[in-house]
mmCIF file of C-alpha atoms and ligand atoms in Angstrom:
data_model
loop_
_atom_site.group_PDB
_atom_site.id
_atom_site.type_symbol
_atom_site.label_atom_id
_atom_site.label_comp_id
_atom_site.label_asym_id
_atom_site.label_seq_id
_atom_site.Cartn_x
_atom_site.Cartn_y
_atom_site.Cartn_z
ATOM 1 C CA UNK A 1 56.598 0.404 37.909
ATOM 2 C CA UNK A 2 59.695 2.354 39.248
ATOM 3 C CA UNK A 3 59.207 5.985 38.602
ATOM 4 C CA UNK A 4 60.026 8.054 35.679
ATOM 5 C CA UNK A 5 62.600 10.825 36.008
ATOM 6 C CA UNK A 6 62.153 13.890 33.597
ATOM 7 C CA UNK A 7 64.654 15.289 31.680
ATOM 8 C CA UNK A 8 66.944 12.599 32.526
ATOM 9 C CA UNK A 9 68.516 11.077 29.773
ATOM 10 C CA UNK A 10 71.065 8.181 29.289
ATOM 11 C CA UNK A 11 73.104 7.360 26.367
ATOM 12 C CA UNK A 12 73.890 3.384 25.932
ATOM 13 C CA UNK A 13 75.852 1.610 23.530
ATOM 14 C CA UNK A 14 78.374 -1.199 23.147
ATOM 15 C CA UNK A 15 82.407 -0.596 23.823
ATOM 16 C CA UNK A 16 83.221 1.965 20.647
ATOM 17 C CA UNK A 17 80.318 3.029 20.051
ATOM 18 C CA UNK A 18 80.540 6.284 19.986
ATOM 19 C CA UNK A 19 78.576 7.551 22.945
ATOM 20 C CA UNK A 20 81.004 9.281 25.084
ATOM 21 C CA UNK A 21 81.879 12.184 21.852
ATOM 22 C CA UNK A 22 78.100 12.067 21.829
ATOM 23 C CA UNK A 23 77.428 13.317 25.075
ATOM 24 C CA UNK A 24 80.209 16.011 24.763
ATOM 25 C CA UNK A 25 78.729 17.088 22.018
ATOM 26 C CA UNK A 26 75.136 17.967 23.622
ATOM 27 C CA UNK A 27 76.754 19.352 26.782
ATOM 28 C CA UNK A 28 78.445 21.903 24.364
ATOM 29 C CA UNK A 29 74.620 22.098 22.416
ATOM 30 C CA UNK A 30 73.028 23.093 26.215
ATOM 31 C CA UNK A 31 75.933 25.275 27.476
ATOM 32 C CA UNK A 32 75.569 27.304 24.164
ATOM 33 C CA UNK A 33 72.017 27.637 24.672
ATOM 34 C CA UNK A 34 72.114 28.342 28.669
ATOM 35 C CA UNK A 35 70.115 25.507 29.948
ATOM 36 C CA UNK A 36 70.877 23.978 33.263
ATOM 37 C CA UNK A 37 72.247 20.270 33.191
ATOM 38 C CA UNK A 38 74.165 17.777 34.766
ATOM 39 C CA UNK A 39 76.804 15.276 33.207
ATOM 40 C CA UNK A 40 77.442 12.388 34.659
ATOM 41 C CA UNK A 41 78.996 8.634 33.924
ATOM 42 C CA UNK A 42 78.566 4.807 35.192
ATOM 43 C CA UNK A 43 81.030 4.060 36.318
ATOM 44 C CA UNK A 44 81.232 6.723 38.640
ATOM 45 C CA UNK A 45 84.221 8.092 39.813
ATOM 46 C CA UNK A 46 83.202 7.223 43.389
ATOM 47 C CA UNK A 47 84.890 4.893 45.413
ATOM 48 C CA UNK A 48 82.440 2.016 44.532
ATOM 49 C CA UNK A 49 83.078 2.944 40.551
ATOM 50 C CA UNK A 50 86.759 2.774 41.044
ATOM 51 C CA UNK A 51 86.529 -0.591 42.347
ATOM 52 C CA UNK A 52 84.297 -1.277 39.238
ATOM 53 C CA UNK A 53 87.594 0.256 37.064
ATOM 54 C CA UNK A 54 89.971 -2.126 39.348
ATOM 55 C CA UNK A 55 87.788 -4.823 38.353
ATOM 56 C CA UNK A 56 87.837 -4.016 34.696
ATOM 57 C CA UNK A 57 91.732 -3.634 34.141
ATOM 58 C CA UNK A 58 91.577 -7.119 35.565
ATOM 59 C CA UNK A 59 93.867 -5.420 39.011
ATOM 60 C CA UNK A 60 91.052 -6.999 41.118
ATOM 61 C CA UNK A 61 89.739 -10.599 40.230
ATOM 62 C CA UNK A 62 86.419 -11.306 41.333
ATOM 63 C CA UNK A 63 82.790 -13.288 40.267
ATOM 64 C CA UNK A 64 80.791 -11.915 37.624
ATOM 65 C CA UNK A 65 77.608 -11.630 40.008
ATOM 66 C CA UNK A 66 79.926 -9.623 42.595
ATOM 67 C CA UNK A 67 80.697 -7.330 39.622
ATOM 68 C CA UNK A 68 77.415 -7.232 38.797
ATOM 69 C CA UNK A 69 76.366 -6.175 42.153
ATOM 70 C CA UNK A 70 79.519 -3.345 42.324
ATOM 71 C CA UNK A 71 77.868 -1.536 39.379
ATOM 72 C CA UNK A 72 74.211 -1.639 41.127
ATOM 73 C CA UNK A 73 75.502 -0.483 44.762
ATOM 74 C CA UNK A 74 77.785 2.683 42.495
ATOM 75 C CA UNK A 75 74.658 3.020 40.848
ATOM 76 C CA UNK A 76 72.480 3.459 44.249
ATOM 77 C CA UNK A 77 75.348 5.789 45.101
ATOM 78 C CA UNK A 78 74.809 7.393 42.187
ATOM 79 C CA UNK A 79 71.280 8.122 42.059
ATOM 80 C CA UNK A 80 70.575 8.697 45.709
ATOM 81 C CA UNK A 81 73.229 10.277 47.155
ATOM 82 C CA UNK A 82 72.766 13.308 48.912
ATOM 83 C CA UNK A 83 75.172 15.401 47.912
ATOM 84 C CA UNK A 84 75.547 14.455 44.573
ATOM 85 C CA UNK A 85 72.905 12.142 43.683
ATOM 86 C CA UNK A 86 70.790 12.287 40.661
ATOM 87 C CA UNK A 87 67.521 12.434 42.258
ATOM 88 C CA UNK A 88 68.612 16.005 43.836
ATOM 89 C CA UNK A 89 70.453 16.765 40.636
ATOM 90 C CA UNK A 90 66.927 16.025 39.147
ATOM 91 C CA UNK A 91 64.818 17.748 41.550
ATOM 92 C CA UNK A 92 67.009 21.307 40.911
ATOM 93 C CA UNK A 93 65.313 21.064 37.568
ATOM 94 C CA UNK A 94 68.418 20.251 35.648
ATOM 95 C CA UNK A 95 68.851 18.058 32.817
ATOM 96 C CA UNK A 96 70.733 15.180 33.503
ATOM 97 C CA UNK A 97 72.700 13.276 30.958
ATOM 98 C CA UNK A 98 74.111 9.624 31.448
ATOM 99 C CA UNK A 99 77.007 8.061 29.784
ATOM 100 C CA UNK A 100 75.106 4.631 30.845
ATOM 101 C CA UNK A 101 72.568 3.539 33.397
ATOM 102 C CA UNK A 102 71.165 0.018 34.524
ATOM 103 C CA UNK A 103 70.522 -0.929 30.711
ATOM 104 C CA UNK A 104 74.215 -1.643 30.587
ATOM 105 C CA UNK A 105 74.282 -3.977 33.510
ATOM 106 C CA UNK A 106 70.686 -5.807 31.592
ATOM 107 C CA UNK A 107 73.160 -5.898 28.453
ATOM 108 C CA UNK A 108 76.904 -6.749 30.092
ATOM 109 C CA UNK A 109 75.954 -8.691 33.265
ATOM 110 C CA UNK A 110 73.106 -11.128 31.500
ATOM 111 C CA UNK A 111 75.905 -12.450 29.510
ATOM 112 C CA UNK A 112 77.768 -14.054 32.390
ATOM 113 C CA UNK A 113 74.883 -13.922 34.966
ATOM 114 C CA UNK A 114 71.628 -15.057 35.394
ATOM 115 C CA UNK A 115 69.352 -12.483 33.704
ATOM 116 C CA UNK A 116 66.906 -12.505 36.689
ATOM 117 C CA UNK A 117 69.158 -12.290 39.067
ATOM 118 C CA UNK A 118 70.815 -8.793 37.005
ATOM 119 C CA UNK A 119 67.157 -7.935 36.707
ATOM 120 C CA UNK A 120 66.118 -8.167 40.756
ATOM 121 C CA UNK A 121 69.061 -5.859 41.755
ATOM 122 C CA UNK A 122 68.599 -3.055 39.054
ATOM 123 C CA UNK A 123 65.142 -1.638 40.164
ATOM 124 C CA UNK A 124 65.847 1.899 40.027
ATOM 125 C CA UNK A 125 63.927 5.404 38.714
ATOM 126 C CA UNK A 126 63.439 5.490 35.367
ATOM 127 C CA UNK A 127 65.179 7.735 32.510
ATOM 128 C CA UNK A 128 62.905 9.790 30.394
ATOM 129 C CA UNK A 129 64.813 9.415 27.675
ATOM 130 C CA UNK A 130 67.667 6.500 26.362
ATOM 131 C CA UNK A 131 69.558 7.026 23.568
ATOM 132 C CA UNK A 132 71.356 3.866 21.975
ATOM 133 C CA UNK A 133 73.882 4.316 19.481
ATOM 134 C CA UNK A 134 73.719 1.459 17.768
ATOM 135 C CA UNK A 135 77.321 0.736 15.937
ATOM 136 C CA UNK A 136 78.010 -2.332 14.321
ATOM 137 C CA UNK A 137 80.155 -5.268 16.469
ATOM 138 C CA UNK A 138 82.910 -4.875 13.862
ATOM 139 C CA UNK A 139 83.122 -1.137 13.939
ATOM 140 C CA UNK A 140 83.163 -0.827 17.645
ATOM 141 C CA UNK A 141 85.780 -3.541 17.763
ATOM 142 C CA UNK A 142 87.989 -1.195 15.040
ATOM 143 C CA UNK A 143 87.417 1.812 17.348
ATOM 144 C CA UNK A 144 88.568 -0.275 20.386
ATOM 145 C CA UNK A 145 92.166 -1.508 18.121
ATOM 146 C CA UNK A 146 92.690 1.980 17.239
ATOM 147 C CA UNK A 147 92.491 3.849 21.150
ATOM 148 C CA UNK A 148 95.634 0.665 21.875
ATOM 149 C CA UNK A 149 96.201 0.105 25.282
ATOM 150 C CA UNK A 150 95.569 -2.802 27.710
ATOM 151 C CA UNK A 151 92.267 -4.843 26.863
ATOM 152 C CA UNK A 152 89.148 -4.276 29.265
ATOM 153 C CA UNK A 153 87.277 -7.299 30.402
ATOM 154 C CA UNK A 154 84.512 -6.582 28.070
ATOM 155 C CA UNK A 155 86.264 -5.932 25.250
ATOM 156 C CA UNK A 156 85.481 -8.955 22.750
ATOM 157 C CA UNK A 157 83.630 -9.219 19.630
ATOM 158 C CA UNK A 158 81.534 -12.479 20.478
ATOM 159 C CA UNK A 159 80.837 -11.182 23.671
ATOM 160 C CA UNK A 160 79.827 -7.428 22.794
ATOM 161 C CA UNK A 161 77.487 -9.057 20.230
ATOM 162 C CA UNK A 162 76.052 -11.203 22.936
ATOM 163 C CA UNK A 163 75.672 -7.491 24.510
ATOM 164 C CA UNK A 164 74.127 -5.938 21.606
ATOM 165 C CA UNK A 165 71.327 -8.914 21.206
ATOM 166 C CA UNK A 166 70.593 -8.127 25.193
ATOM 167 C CA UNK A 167 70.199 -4.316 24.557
ATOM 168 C CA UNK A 168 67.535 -5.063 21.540
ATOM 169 C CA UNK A 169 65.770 -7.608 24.036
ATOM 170 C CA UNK A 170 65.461 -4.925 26.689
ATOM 171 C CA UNK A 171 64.449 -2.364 24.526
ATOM 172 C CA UNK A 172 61.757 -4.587 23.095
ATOM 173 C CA UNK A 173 59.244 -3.995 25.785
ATOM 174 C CA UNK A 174 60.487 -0.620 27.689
ATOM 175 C CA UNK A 175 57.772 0.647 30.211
ATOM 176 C CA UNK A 176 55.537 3.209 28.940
ATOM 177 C CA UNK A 177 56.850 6.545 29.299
ATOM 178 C CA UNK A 178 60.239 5.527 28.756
ATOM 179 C CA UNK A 179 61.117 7.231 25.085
ATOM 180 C CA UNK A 180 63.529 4.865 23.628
ATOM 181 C CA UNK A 181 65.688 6.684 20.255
ATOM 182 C CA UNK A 182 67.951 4.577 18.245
ATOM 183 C CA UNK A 183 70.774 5.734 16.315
ATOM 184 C CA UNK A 184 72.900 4.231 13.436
ATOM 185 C CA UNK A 185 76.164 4.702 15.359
ATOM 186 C CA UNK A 186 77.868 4.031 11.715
ATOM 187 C CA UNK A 187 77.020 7.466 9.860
ATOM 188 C CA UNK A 188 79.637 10.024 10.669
ATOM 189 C CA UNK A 189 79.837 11.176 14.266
ATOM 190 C CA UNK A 190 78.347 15.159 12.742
ATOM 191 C CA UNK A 191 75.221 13.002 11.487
ATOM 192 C CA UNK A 192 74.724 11.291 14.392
ATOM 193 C CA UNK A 193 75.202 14.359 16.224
ATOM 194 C CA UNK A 194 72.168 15.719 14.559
ATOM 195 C CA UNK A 195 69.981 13.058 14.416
ATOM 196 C CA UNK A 196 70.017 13.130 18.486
ATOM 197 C CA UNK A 197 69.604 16.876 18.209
ATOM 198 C CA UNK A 198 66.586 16.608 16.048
ATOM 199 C CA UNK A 199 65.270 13.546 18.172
ATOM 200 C CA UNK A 200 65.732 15.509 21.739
ATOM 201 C CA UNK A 201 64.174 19.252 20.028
ATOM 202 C CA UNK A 202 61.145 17.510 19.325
ATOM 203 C CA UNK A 203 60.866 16.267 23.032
ATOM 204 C CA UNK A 204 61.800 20.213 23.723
ATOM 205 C CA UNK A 205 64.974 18.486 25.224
HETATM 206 P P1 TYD B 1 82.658 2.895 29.985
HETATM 207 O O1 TYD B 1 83.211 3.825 31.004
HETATM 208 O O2 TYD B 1 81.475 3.350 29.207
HETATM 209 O O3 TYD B 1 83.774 2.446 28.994
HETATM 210 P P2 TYD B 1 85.125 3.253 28.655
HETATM 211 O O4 TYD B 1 86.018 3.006 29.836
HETATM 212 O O5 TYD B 1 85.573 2.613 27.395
HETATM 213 O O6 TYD B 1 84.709 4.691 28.489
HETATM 214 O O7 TYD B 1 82.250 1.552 30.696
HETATM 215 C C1 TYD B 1 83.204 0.696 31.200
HETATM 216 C C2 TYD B 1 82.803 -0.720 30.943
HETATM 217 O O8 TYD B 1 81.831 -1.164 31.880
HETATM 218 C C3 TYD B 1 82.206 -0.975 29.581
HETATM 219 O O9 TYD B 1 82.804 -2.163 29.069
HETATM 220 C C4 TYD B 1 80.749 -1.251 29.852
HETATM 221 C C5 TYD B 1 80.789 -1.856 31.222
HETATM 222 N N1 TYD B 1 79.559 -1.721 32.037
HETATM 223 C C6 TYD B 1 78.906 -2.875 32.451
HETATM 224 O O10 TYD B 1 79.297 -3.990 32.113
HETATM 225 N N2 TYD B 1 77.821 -2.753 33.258
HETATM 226 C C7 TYD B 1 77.347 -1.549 33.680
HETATM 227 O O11 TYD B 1 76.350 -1.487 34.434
HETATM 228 C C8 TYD B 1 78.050 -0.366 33.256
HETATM 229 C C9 TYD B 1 77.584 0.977 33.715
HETATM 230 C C10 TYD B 1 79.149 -0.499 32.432
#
């Protein structure tokens, strides 16, 4: 079993769900009460996460196993770089907090791609904790209409409930050690807000 990280935590969730104002939201919790942590997003802003982005606004065309392996290789970068990797991130003691981790590409990529094959190149460490906020397809898909703009590839009811049915799978049989916490991403964003808090106080997170 790939090794467990402590005080790392990721937050996952479909398109809309709600995840990103979540994570704000405990940043401004720890910064209040002075405790070290570390914020961080997949896809990264580094080089190999902007070709993810390029990817996504449909500016770069490619296969859905090449995209699959563009978020593992910004993940690698992500966790084991030396300057701004994770693992070091980690080791300093902080908290880190995810806005997604490899249970996205187990949800998004094993919709287009062979699940194994999304499997075999997402063996990383471990988070301690994962948060899912779980919002309905047909709220996340309201959320998604209301923000306008241009269309990501992923942004499709049939397919984001393909996504959600591949995040319950996963989190069906999570290693031990691995504290999974799911949300009802419909309640209103303050109740969700505390739910987490109460959930991560009891793991004196
Ligand atoms: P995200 O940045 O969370 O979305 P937004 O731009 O709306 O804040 O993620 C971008 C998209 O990438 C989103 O549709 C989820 C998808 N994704 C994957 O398909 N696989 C992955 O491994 C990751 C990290 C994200």
């Amino acid at each position: 079993m790939e090794k467990i990280l402590r005080s790392f935590i990721v937050f996952e969730g479909l398109d809309g769900a709600g995840t990103t104002t979540q994570i704000r939201n405990l940043a401004r919790y720890y910064e209040f009460n002075r405790r070290e942590y570390y914020l961080t997003a997949e896809p990264t802003d580094n080089p190999i996460g902007q070709l993810v982005r390029k990817v996504l606004q449909k500016k770069i065309q490619t296969t859905p196993e090449a995209l699959a392996l563009l978020y593992a290789a910004d993940r690698h970068d992500h966790i084991y770089n030396e300057s701004h990797g994770i693992m070091r991130m980690s080791e300093e003691g902080k908290i880190v907090i995810s806005d997604r981790y490899f249970y996205s590409s187990i949800a998004y990529q094993s919709v287009e791609c062979d699940p194994d094959f999304v499997l075999a190149i997402n063996r990383f460490p471990l988070p301690e904790v994962i948060i899912f906020v779980d919002t309905p397809v047909d709220v996340c898909m309201e959320r998604i209409e209301k923000r306008g703009g241009e269309k990501e590839l992923f942004d499709r009811s049939s397919f984001l409930s393909k996504v959600r049915d591949n995040y319950l799978s996963a989190f069906s049989s999570l290693p031990q050690g691995v504290r999974l916490i799911t949300i009802d991403g419909s309640m209103a964003p303050e109740e969700v807000e505390s739910a987490i808090r109460a959930e991560l106080s009891s793991l004196s997170l």
